[in-house]
CSV table of C-alpha atoms in Angstrom, one decimal:
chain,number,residue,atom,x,y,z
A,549,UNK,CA,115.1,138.6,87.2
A,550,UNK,CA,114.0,140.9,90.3
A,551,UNK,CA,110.8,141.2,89.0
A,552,UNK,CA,110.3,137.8,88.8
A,553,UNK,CA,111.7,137.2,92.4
A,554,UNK,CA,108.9,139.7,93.9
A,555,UNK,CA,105.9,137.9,91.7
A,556,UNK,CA,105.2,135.6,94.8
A,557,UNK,CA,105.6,138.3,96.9
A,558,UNK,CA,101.9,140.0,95.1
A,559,UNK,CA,100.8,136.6,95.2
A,560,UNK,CA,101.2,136.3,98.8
A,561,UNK,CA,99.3,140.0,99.1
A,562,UNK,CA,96.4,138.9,97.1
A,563,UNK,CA,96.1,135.9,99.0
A,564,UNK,CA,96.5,137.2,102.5
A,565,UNK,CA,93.3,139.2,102.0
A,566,UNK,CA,91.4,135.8,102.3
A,567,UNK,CA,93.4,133.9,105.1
A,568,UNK,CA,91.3,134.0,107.9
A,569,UNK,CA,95.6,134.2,110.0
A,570,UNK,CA,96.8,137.0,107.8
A,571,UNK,CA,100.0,136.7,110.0
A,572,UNK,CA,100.2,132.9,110.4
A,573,UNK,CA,100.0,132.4,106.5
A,574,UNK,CA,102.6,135.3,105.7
A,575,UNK,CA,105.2,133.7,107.9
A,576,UNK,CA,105.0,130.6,106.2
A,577,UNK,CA,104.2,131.2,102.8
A,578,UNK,CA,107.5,133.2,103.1
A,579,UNK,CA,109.3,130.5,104.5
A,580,UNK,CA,108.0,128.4,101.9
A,581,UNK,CA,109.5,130.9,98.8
A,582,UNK,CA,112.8,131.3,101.0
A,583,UNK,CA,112.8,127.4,100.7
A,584,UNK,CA,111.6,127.6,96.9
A,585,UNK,CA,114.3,130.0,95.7
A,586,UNK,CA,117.2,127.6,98.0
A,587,UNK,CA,116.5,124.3,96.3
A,588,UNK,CA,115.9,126.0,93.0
A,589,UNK,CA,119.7,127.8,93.1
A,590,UNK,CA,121.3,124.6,94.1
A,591,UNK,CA,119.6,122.6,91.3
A,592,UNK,CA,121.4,125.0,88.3
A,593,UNK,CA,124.9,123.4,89.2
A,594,UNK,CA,123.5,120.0,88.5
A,595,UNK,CA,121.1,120.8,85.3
A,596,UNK,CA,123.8,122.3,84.0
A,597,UNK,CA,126.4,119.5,84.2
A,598,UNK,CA,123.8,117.4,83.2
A,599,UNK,CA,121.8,118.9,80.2
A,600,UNK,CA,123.9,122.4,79.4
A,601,UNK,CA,125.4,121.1,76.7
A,602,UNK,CA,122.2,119.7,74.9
A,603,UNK,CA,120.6,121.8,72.3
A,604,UNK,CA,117.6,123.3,74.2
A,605,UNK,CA,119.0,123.9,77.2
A,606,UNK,CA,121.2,126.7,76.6
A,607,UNK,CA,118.8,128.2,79.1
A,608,UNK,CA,120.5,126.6,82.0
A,609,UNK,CA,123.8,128.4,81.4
A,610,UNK,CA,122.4,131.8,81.2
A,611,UNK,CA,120.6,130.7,84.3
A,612,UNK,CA,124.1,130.3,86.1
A,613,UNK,CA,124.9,134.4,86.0
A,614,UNK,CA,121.9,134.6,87.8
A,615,UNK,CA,122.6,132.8,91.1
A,616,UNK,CA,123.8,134.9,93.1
A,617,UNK,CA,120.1,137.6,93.2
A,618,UNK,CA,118.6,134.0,93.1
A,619,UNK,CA,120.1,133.4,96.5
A,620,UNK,CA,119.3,136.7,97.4
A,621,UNK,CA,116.0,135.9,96.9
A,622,UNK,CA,116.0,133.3,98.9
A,623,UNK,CA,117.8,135.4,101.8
A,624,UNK,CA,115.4,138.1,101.0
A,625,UNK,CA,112.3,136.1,102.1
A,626,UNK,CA,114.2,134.2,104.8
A,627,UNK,CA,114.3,137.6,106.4
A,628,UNK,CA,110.9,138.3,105.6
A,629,UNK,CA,110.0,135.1,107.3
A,630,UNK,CA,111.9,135.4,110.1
A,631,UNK,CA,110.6,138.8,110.7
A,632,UNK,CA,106.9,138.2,110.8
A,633,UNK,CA,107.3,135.5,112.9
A,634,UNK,CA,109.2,137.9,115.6
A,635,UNK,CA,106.3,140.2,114.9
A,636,UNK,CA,103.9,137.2,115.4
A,637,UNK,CA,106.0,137.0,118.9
A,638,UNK,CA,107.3,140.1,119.8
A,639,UNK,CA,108.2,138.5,123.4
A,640,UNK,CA,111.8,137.9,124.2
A,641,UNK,CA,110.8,135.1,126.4
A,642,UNK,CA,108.5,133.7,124.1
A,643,UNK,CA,111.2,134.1,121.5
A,644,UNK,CA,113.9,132.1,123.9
A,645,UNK,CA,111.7,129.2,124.4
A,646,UNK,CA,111.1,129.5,120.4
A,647,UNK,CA,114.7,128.6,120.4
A,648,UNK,CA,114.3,125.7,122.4
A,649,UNK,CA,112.8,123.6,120.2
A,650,UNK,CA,115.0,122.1,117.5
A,651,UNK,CA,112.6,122.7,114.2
A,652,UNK,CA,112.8,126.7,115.0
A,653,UNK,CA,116.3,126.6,115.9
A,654,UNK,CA,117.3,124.9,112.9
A,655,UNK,CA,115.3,127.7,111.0
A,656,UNK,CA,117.0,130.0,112.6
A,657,UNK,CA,120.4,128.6,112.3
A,658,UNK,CA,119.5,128.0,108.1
A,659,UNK,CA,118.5,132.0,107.8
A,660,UNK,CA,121.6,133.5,110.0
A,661,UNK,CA,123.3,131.1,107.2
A,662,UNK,CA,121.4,132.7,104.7
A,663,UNK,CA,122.1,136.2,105.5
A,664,UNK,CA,125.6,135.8,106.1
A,665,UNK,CA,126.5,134.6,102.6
A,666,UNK,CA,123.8,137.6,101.5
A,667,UNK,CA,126.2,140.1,103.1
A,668,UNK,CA,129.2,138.7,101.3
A,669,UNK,CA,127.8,137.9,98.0
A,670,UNK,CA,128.7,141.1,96.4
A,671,UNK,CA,132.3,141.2,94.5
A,672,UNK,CA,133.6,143.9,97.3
A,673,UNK,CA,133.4,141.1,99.5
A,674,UNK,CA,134.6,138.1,96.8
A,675,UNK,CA,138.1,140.9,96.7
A,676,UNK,CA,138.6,141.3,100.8
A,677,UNK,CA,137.8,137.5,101.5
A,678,UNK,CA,139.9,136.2,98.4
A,679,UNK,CA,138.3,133.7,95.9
A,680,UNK,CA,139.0,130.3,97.7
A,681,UNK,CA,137.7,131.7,101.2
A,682,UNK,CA,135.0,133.2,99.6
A,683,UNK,CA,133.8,129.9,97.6
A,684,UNK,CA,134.7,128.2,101.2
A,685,UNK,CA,132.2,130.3,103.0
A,686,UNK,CA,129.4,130.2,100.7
A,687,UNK,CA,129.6,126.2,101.0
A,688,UNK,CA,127.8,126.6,104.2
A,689,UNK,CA,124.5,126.7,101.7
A,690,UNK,CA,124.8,123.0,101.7
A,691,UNK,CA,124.4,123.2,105.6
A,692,UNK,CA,121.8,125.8,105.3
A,693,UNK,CA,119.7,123.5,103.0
A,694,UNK,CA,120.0,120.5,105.4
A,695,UNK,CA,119.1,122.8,108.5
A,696,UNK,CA,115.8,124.1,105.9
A,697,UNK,CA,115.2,120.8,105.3
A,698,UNK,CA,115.3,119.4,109.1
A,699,UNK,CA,112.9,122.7,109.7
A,700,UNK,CA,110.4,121.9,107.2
A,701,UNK,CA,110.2,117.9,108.1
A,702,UNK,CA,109.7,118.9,112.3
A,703,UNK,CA,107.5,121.3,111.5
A,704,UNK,CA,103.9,120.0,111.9
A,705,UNK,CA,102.0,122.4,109.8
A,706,UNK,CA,104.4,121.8,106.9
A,707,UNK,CA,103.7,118.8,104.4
A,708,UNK,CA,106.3,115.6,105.0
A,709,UNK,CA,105.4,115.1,100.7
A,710,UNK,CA,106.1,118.6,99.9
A,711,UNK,CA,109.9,118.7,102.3
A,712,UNK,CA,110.3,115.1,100.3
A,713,UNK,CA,109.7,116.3,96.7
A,714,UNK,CA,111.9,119.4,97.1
A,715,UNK,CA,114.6,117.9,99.3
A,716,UNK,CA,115.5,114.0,98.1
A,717,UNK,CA,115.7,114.6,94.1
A,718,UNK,CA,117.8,117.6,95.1
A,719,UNK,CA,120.0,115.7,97.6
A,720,UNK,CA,120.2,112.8,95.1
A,721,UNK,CA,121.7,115.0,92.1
A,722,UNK,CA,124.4,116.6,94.5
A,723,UNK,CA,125.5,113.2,95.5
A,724,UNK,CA,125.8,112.5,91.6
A,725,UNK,CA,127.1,115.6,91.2
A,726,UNK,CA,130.3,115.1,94.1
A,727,UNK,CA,130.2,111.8,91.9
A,728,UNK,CA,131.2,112.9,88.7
A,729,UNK,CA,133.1,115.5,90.8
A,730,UNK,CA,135.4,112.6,92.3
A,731,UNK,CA,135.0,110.8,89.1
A,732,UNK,CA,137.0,113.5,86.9
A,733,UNK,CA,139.2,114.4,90.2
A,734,UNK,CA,140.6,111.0,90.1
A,735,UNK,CA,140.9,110.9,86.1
A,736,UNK,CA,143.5,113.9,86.5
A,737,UNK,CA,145.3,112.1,89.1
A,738,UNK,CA,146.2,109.2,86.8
């Protein structure tokens, strides 16, 4: 599956050679990927609920042990993107005023998201934290998804279709999903 997750990264070099920004079309083709690789690890809870017991989609449920190097992935080109764009603006003050302005800050609040649940993703740090805080802390993708998405809508070289296609299906099956969640808490109950 690593393999796979470094395909768009040879993409991206092939393609850079005919950007006329090499820079400015790094940094957001890499956001882009770190946004592809977040929607596409929170859609395998909700395939699965929905189709992993079909026949056919058995894929889905092998696709499950794979979430946590697809999140890495996705932390992986955060970085990536967050780097080249410091490199793009190596200037503290520029970087402050960066800051400022509420589509790079909620970037930069969805990536410090990002890396922290990449630094305790591995099963040393499942053991110190304990299961339940563990599963607590990486909840916060849920924030980190809204903050991507908030970035990618205020950002005016980003497509308001392409934030709409990836975000709103995705939003609508977790809803469903706390749905059937509620639905089969309150089944036990009775």
């Amino acid at each position: 599956l690593w393999i796979a997750c470094f395909f768009p990264l040879i993409w991206m070099g092939t393609q850079v050679v005919d950007s006329a920004n090499p820079v400015e079309y790094l940094v957001h083709a890499t956001g882009d990927w770190a946004v592809y690789f977040l929607v596409g690890v929170l859609w395998l809870s909700p395939l699965r609920i929905w189709l992993g017991k079909r026949s056919g989609f058995s894929w889905i449920k092998r696709m499950q042990s794979h979430r946590r190097n697809i999140g890495l992935a996705s932390a992986f080109y955060a970085a990536l993107h967050f780097t080249l764009h410091v490199l793009d603006n190596p200037e503290w003050e520029i970087l402050w005023k960066d800051l400022q302005r509420v589509y790079l800050l909620t970037g930069f609040l969805a990536f410090l998201i990002l890396l922290l649940l990449a630094l305790t993703s591995s099963n040393v740090m499942v053991r110190k934290l304990g299961a339940n805080r563990w599963k607590n802390l990486h909840r916060l993708v849920y924030f980190a998804v809204i903050l991507a998405a908030t970035h990618l809508f205020l950002n005016e070289k980003s497509s308001d279709l392409q934030a709409l296609i990836l975000f709103v299906p995705l939003i609508a099956a977790e809803f469903l999903r706390f749905g059937f969640w509620c639905y089969g808490y309150c089944q036990k109950k009775r």
